[in-house]
XYZ file of C-alpha atoms in Angstrom:
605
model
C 108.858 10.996 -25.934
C 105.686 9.016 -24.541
C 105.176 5.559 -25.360
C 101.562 4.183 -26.062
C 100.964 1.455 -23.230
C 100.570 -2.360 -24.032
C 96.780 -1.831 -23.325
C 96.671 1.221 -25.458
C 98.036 -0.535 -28.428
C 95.603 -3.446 -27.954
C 92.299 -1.479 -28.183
C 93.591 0.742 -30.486
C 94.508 -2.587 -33.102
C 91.026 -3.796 -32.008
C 88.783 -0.916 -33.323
C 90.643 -1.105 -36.361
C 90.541 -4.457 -37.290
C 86.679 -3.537 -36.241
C 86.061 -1.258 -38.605
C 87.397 -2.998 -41.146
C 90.393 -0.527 -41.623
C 93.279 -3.505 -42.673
C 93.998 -5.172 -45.413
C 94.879 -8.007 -43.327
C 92.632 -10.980 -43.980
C 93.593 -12.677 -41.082
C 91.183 -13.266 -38.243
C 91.550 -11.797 -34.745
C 89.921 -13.030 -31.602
C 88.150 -9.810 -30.119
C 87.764 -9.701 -26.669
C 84.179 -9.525 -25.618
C 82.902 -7.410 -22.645
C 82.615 -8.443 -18.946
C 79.779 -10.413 -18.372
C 79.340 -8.459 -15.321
C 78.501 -5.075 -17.221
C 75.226 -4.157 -17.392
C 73.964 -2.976 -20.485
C 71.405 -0.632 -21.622
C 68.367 -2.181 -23.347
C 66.364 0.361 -25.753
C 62.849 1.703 -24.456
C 59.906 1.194 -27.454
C 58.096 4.362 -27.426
C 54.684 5.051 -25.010
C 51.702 4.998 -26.706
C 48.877 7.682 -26.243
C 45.520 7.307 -27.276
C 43.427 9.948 -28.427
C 39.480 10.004 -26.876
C 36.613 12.155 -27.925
C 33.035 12.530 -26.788
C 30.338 14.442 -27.730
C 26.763 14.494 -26.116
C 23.990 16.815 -24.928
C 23.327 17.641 -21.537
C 19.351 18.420 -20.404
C 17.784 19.002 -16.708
C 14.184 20.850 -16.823
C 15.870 22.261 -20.452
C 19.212 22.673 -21.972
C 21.623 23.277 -19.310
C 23.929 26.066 -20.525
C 27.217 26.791 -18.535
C 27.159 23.384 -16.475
C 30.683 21.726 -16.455
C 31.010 18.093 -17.681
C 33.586 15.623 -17.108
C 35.207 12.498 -17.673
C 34.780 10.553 -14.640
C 38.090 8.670 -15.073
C 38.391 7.112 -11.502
C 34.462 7.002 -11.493
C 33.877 8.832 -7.609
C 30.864 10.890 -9.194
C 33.081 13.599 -9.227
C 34.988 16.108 -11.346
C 38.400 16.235 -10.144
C 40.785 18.915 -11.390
C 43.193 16.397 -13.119
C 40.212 15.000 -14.993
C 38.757 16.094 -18.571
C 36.324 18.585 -18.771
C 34.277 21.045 -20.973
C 31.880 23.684 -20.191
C 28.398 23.371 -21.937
C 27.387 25.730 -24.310
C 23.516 27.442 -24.772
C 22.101 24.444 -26.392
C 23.797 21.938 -23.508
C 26.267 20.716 -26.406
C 29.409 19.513 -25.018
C 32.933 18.087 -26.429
C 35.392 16.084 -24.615
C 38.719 15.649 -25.609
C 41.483 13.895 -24.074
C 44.384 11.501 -24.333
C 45.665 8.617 -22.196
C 47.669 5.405 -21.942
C 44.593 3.513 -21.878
C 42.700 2.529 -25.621
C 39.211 1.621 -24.420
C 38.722 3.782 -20.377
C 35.733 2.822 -18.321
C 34.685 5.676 -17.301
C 30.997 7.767 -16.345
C 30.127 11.279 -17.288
C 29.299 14.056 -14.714
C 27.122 17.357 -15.110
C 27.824 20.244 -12.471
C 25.566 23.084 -12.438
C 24.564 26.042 -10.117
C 20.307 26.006 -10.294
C 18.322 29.187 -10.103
C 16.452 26.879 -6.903
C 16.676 24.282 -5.423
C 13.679 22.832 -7.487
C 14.055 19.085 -6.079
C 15.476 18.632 -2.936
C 12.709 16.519 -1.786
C 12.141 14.694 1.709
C 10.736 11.782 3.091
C 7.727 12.178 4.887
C 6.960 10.412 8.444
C 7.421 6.552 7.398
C 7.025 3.286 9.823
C 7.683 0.561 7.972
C 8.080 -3.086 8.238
C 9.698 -4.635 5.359
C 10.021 -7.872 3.532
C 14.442 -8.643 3.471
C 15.039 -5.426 5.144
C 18.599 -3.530 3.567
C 20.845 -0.957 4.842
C 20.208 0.380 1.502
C 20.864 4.675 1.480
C 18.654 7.288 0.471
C 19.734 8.678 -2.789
C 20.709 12.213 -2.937
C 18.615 14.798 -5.333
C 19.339 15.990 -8.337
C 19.563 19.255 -7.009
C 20.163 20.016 -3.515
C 19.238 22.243 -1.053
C 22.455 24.867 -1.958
C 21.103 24.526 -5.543
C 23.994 22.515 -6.592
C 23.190 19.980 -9.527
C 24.657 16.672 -10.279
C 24.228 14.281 -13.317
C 25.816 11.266 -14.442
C 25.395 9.218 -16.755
C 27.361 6.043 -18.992
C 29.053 7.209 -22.228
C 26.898 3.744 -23.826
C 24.202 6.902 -24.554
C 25.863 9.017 -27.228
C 27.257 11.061 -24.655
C 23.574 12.037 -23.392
C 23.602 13.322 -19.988
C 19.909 13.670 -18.477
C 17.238 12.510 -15.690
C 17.119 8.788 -17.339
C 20.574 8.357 -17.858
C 21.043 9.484 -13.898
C 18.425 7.216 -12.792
C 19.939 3.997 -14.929
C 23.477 4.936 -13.758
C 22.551 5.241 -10.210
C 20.645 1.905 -10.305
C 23.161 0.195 -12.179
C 25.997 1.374 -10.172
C 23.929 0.016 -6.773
C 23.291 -3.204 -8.565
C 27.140 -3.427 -8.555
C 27.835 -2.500 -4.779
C 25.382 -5.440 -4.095
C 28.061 -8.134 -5.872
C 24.773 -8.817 -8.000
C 26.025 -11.171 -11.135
C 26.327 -9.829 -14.316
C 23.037 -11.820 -15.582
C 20.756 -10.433 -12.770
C 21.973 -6.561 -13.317
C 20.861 -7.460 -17.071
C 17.738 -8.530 -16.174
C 17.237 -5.403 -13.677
C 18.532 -3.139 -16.496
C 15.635 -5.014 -19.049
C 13.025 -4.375 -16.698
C 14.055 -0.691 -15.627
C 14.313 0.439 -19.397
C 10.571 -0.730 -20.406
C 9.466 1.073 -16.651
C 10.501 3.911 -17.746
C 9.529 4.085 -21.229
C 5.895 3.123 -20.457
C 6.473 5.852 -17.619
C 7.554 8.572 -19.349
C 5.990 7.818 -22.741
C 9.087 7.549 -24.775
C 10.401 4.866 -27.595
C 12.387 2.142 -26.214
C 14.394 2.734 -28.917
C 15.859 5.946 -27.682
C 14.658 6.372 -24.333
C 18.117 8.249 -23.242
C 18.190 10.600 -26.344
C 15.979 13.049 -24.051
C 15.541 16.835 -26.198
C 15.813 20.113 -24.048
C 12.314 20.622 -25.167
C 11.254 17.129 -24.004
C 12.803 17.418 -20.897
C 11.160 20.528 -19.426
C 7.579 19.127 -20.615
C 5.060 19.199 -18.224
C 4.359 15.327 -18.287
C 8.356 14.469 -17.673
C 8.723 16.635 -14.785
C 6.186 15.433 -12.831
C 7.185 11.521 -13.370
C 10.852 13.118 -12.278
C 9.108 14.694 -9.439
C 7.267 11.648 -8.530
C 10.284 9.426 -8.803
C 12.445 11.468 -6.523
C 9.896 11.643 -4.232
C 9.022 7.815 -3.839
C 12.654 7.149 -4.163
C 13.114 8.866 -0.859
C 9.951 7.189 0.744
C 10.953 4.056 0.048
C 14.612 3.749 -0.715
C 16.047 2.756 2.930
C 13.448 0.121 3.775
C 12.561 -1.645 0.434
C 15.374 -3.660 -1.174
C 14.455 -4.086 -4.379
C 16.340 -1.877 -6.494
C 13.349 -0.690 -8.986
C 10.512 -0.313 -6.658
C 10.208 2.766 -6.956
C 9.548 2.598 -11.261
C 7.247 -0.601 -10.175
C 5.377 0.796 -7.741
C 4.708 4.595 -10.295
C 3.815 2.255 -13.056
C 0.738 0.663 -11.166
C -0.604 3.761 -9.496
C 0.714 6.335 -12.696
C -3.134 7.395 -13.743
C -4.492 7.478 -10.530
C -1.621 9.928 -8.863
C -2.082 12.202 -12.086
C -5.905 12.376 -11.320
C -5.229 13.675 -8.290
C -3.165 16.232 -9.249
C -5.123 17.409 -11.903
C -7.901 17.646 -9.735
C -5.901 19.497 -6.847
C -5.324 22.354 -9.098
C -1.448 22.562 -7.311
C 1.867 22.867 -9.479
C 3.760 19.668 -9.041
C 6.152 21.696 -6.385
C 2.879 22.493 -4.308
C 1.810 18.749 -4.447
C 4.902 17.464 -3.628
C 4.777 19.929 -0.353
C 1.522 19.759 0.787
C 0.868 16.436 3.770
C -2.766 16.154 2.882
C -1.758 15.380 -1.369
C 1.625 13.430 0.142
C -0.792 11.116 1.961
C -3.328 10.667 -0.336
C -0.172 9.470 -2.872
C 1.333 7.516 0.323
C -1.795 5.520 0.936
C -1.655 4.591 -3.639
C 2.184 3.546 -3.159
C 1.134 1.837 0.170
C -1.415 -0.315 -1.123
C 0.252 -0.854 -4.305
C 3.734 -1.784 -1.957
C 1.691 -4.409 -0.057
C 0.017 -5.496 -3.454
C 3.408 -6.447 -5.023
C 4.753 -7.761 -2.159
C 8.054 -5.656 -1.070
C 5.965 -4.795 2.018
C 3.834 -6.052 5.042
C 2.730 -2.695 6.657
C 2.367 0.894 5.010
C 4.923 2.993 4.545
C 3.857 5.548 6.229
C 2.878 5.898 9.937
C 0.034 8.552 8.963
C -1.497 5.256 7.374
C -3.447 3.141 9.067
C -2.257 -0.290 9.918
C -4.610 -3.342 11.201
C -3.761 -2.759 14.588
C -5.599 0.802 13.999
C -8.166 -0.556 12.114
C -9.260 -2.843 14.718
C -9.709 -0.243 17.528
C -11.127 2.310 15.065
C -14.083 -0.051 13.141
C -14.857 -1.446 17.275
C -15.421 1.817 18.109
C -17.489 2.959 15.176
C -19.098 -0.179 13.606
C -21.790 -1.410 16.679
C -25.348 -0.627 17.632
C -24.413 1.534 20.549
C -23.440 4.270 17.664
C -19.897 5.385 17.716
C -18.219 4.621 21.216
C -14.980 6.437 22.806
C -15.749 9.219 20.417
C -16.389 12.753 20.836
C -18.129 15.340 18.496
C -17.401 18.791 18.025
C -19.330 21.303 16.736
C -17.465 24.354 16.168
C -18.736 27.679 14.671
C -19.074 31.114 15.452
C -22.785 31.226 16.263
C -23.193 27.705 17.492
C -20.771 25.135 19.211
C -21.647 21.624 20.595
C -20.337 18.113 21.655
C -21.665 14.613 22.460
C -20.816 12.027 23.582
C -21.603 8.659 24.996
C -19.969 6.844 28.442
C -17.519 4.357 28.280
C -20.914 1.753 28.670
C -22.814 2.709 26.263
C -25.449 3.068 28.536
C -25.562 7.070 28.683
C -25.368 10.453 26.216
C -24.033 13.606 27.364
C -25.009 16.605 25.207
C -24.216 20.034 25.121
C -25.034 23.106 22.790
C -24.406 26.803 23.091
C -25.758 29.434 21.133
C -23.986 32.755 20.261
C -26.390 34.772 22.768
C -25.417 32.911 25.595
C -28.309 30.153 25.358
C -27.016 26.949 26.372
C -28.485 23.257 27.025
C -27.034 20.743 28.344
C -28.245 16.730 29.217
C -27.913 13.347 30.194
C -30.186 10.759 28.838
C -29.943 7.086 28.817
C -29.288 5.677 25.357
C -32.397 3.839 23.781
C -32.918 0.552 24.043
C -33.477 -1.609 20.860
C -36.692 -1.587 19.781
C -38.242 -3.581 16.853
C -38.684 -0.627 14.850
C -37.357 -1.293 11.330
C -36.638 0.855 8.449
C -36.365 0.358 5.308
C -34.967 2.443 2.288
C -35.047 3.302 -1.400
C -32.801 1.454 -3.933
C -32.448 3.924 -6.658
C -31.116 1.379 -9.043
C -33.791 -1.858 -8.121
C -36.833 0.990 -7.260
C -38.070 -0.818 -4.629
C -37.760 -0.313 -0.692
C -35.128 -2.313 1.081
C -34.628 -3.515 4.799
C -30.989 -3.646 6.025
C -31.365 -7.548 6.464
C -33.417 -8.076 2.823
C -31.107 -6.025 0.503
C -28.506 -6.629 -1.940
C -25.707 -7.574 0.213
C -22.401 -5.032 -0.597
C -19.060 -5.891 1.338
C -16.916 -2.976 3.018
C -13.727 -2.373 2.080
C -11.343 -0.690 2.900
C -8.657 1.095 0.857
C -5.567 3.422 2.315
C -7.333 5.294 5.329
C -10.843 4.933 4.171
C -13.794 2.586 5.054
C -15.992 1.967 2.309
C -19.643 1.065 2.675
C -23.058 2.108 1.457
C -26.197 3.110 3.488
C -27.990 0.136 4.291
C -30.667 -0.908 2.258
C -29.702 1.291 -0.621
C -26.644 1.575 -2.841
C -25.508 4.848 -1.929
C -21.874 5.161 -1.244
C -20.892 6.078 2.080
C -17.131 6.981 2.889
C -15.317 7.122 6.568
C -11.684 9.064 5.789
C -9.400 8.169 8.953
C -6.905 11.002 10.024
C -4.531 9.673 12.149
C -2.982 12.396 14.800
C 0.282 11.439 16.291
C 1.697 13.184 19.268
C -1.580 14.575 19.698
C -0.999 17.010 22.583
C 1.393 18.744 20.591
C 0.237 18.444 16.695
C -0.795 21.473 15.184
C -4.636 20.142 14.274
C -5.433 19.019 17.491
C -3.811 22.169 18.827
C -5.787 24.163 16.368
C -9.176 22.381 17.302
C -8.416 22.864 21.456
C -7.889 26.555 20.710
C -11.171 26.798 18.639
C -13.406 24.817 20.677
C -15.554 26.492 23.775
C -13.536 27.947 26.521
C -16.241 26.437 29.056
C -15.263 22.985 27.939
C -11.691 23.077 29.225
C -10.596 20.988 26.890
C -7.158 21.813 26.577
C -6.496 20.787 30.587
C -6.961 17.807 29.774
C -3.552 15.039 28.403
C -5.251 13.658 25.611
C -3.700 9.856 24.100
C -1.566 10.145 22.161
C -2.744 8.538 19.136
C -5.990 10.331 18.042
C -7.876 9.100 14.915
C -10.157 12.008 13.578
C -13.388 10.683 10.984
C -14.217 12.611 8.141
C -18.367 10.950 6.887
C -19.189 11.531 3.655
C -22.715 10.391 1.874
C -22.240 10.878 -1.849
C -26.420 11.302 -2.762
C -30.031 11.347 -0.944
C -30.868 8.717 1.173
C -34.610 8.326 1.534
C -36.345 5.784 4.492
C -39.626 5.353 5.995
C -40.579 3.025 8.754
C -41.822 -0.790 8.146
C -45.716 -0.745 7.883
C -46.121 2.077 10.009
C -44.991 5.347 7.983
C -47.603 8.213 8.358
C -49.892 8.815 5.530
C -52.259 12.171 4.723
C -54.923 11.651 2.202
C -55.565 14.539 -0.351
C -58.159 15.570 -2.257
C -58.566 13.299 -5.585
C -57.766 16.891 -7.752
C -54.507 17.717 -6.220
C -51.407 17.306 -8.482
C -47.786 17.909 -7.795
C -48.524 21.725 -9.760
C -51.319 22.516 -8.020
C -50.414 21.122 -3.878
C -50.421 24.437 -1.664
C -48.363 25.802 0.383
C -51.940 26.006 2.884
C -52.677 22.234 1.680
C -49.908 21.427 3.700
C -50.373 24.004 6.307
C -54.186 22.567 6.737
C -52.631 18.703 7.437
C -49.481 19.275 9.399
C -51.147 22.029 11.507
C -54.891 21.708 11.660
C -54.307 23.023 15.533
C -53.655 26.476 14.413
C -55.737 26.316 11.216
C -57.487 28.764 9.959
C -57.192 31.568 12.666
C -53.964 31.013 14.311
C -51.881 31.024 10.958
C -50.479 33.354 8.496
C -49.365 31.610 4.774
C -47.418 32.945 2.287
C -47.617 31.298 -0.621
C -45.394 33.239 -2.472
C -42.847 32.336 -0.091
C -43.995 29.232 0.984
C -43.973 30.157 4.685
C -46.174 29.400 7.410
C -46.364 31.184 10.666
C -47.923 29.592 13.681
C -49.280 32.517 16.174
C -49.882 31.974 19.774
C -52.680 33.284 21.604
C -51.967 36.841 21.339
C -51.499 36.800 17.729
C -47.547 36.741 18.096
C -45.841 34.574 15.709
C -44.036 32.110 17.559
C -43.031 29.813 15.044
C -42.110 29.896 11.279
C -41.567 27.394 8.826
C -40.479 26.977 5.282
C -42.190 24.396 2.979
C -40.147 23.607 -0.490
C -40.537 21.376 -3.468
C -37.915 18.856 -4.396
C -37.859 15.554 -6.233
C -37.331 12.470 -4.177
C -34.605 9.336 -4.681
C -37.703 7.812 -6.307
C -38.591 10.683 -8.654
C -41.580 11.489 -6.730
C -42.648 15.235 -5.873
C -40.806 15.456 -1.811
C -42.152 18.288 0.048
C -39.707 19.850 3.160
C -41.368 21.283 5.694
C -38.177 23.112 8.489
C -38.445 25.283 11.245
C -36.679 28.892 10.286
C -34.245 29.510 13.107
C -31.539 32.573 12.552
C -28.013 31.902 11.526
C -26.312 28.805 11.048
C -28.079 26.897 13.585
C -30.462 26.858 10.766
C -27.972 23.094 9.339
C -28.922 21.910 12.852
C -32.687 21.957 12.499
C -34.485 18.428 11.688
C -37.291 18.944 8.529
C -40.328 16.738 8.060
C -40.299 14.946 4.638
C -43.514 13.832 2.857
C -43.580 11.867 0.214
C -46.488 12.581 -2.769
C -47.649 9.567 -4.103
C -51.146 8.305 -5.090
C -52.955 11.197 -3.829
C -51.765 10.842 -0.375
C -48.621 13.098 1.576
C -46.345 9.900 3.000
C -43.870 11.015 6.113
C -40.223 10.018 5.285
C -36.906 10.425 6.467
C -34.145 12.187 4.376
C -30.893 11.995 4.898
C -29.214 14.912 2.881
C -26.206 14.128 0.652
C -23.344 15.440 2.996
C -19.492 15.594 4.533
C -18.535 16.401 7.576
C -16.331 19.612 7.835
C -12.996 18.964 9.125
C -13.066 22.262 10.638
C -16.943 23.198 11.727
C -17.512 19.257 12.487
C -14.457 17.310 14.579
C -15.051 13.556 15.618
C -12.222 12.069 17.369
C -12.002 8.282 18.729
C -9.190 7.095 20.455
C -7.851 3.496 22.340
C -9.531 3.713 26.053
C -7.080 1.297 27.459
C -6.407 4.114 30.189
C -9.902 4.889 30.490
C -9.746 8.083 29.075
C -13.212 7.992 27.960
C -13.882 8.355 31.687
C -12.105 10.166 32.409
C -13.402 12.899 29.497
C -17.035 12.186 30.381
C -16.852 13.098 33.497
C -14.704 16.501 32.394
C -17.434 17.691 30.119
C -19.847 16.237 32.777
C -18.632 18.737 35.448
C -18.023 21.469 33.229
C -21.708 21.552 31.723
C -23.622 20.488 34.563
C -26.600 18.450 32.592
C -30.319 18.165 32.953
C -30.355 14.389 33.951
C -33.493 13.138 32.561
């Protein structure tokens, strides 16, 4: 038979004694385990928390079928191990999840596929000198050029997901990357929240809490527009992290006026370079004004340097120097132009029937004729030197100044042309202009600055003390002066046999001595600057060489016809009317003189 071992027996008497099995009230020493052997310490359970968010997600409207996501590791992604729910028609959304974590920091992403890519938006042609420059990036758009949309925004919001919560996120998440303390990012935060309520006309109070139906108003689009587009103008050369809300703010009613008056959709606006500088040249000035900039930020705007050369060459008593004037039309083309010392003017026009003229004459001398002008507000005559005194200005890329003597506005818009020889205008304006000129043989500078004039109203003159006078019969009144009144002063050489008037028609036709007609003219009735009667008496030439022709003004006042100058209310057309000026370090106004000199072959007088 088997017999239990010693160490058997032991354990055996052990457990019972253990278990309280024995009657024996004796105590027993029980022999504790090894100190060496490990033992196995109980695991408290994990605990899971249960999160849950609920918002609205807008863009342009409720965006139905976009994904949204808990942005757990916060890349500004949805990755697949994150939470996510799709939206449904209204842009509701519900996130549910669970994690280890009670309280995550996370943000919250929108995906979406757009219909368009309605704001991928570029910068346009910038040169820009900066105040503290920063490496700072170009944010990306909303939606980009595949049509793919992106959102975020910071659960603080109710779970609202929109173009405000995107643009606080994104600021506040670049305050961060610049290490900026916790104080300043408040302060930045302050400041950005009242920007944008003032800019898109919302309640402080719930500036985030943006409707479907608020969102794809006409007023918040275009302040998203014109953020996204300013942001990319601006964002890699001005540090300041809410320049772009700064600089909207200051130049909001003006950029809207604009726009209303283009008659463009936002999109077109934002697309067209003509509206894009006009905007450029507000946030410029606005820039400079607030101090995150000491040049424009744009190279289509000009900067002092280009101011200098430009105002030298069209501010002096020689008329406008290193400039030449186009006319271009179908029926009549011209240019003129002056040497590089002001000492000659080369002219040349060309009809369409193959009439052309073409001269050299020396440039008058200053005489002491003076002029002097009506001031429609003081109704009185002015002098240039005994006027009110009005300082230019100059704003963006025009020079602002009034006619002298008067206080009629007069405007000088500056169209800078880079790359010249290769720019579509000044491409366009080569192929346009006479074939006999050449001009495209020639390598033009390559900075050309084209001048738009514009005169806003009337400007009538007469000369000092020695203005022509007719005297009238005491009975004459404006009703009753004749077409053959006039006819009888301004033509008593041809009067009464060698002229045909029409009074009806108000034309007179001088005949020469074969009873040809050999000139016509057309008399009309107007009202002067100074409220006076103004009689026009112009030369009828055929088509539209007729704009070319110089009138005779008269003036009726106190029975008498006075001769006066008028200069019509008017803008030069970029397209019919081209004046370029450029730098003549190189001598290219020289050089283009003599060009059109030996192309034209002038009467030298």
């Amino acid at each position: 038979m088997h017999h239990k071992s010693l160490l058997a027996i032991l354990i055996s008497s052990a457990l019972l004694m253990g278990c309280g099995s024995s009657d024996d009230d004796s105590t027993t020493d029980v022999t504790q385990p090894d100190a060496g052997t490990p033992t196995t310490p109980t695991t408290p359970p994990v605990s899971e928390y249960n999160h849950q968010i609920a918002g609205l997600a807008v863009y342009q409207g409720a965006l139905s079928g976009a994904t949204v996501c808990a942005d757990l590791n916060k890349n500004l992604a949805c990755d697949s191990d994150e939470p996510f729910a799709i939206t449904d028609a209204e842009g509701n959304y519900q996130l549910e999840w669970t994690s280890e974590v009670e309280t995550p920091d996370y943000y919250l992403v929108a995906n979406w596929q757009a219909a368009a890519a309605t704001q991928a938006i570029q910068a346009r042609s910038l040169a820009l000198k900066v105040k503290n420059p920063t490496n700072r990036a170009a944010p990306k758009s909303i939606v980009n050029d595949a049509g793919q949309g992106t959102l975020i925004a910071s659960p603080q919001y109710n779970g609202a997901i929109n173009n405000l919560t995107h643009i606080k996120q994104s600021r506040v998440i670049e305050m961060m990357n610049q290490n900026l303390s916790d104080s300043d990012i408040s302060q930045l935060s302050t400041e950005l929240d009242a920007l944008l309520a003032i800019l898109y006309q919302l309640d402080a109070d719930t500036l985030y809490s943006v409707s479907a139906e608020t969102s794809a108003t006409a007023n918040f689009m275009r302040i998203d527009y014109a953020i996204a587009y300013l942001q990319q103008v601006i964002a890699t050369q001005i540090p300041n992290l809410i320049a772009a809300e700064k600089i909207l703010a200051a130049t909001y009613a003006q950029i809207w006026q604009i726009l209303s008056d283009s008659g463009l959709s936002i999109e077109e606006f934002f697309s067209d370079d003509a509206f894009t500088l006009a905007i450029n040249i507000l946030f410029s000035d606005s820039a400079i004004a607030l101090g995150f900039t000491e040049l424009p930020i744009d190279s289509r705007i000009l900067s002092q340097d280009d101011w200098d050369l430009v105002l030298g060459n069209i501010i002096n008593d020689k008329g406008f120097t290193n400039t030449l004037s186009l006319t271009l039309s179908s029926d009549l083309s011209g240019f003129s132009m002056q040497n590089a010392d002001n000492t000659k003017v080369l002219t040349w026009v060309s009809a369409l029937a193959g009439q052309a003229l073409a001269f050299e004459a020396p440039l008058d001398e200053a005489d002491d004729e003076v002029n002097e002008c009506w001031h429609t507000t003081d109704k009185r005559w002015y002098t240039e030197d005994n006027g009110p005194v009005t300082e230019p200005s100059i704003t963006g890329n025009t020079y602002n100044t009034i006619y002298a003597g008067t206080n009629v506005p007069v405007t000088i818009d500056i169209n800078k042309i880079t790359n010249a020889n290769t720019s579509d205008f000044w491409q366009s304006v080569l192929n346009t202009s006479p074939e006999k000129l050449k001009l495209d043989a020639l390598t033009w500078p390559d900075t050309l600055y084209s001048l738009t004039v514009t005169q806003t109203e009337d400007v009538m003159c007469r000369v000092v003390e020695d203005y022509e006078t007719y005297e009238l019969s005491s009975f004459v009144t404006e009703e009753t002066l004749s077409t053959t009144m006039v006819a009888e002063i301004l033509f008593d050489f041809y009067f009464p046999l060698d002229i045909i008037i029409d009074e009806e028609e108000q034309t007179i036709a001088l005949l020469d001595s074969n009873g040809n007609i050999e000139q016509r003219y057309q008399m009309t009735k107007s009202t002067s600057p100074s409220d006076h009667l103004l009689i026009k008496v112009a030369e009828i030439v055929e088509g539209t060489a007729q704009q070319y022709v110089y009138p005779d003004y008269f003036l009726f006042i106190d029975q008498q016809l006075m001769k006066v100058e008028l200069h019509e209310k008017m803008q030069t057309s970029a397209s019919n009317n081209v004046s370029v000026t450029f730098d003549n370090n190189t001598g290219f106004t020289q050089t283009l003189y003599q060009h059109l000199y030996d192309q034209v072959n002038p009467l030298v007088f």
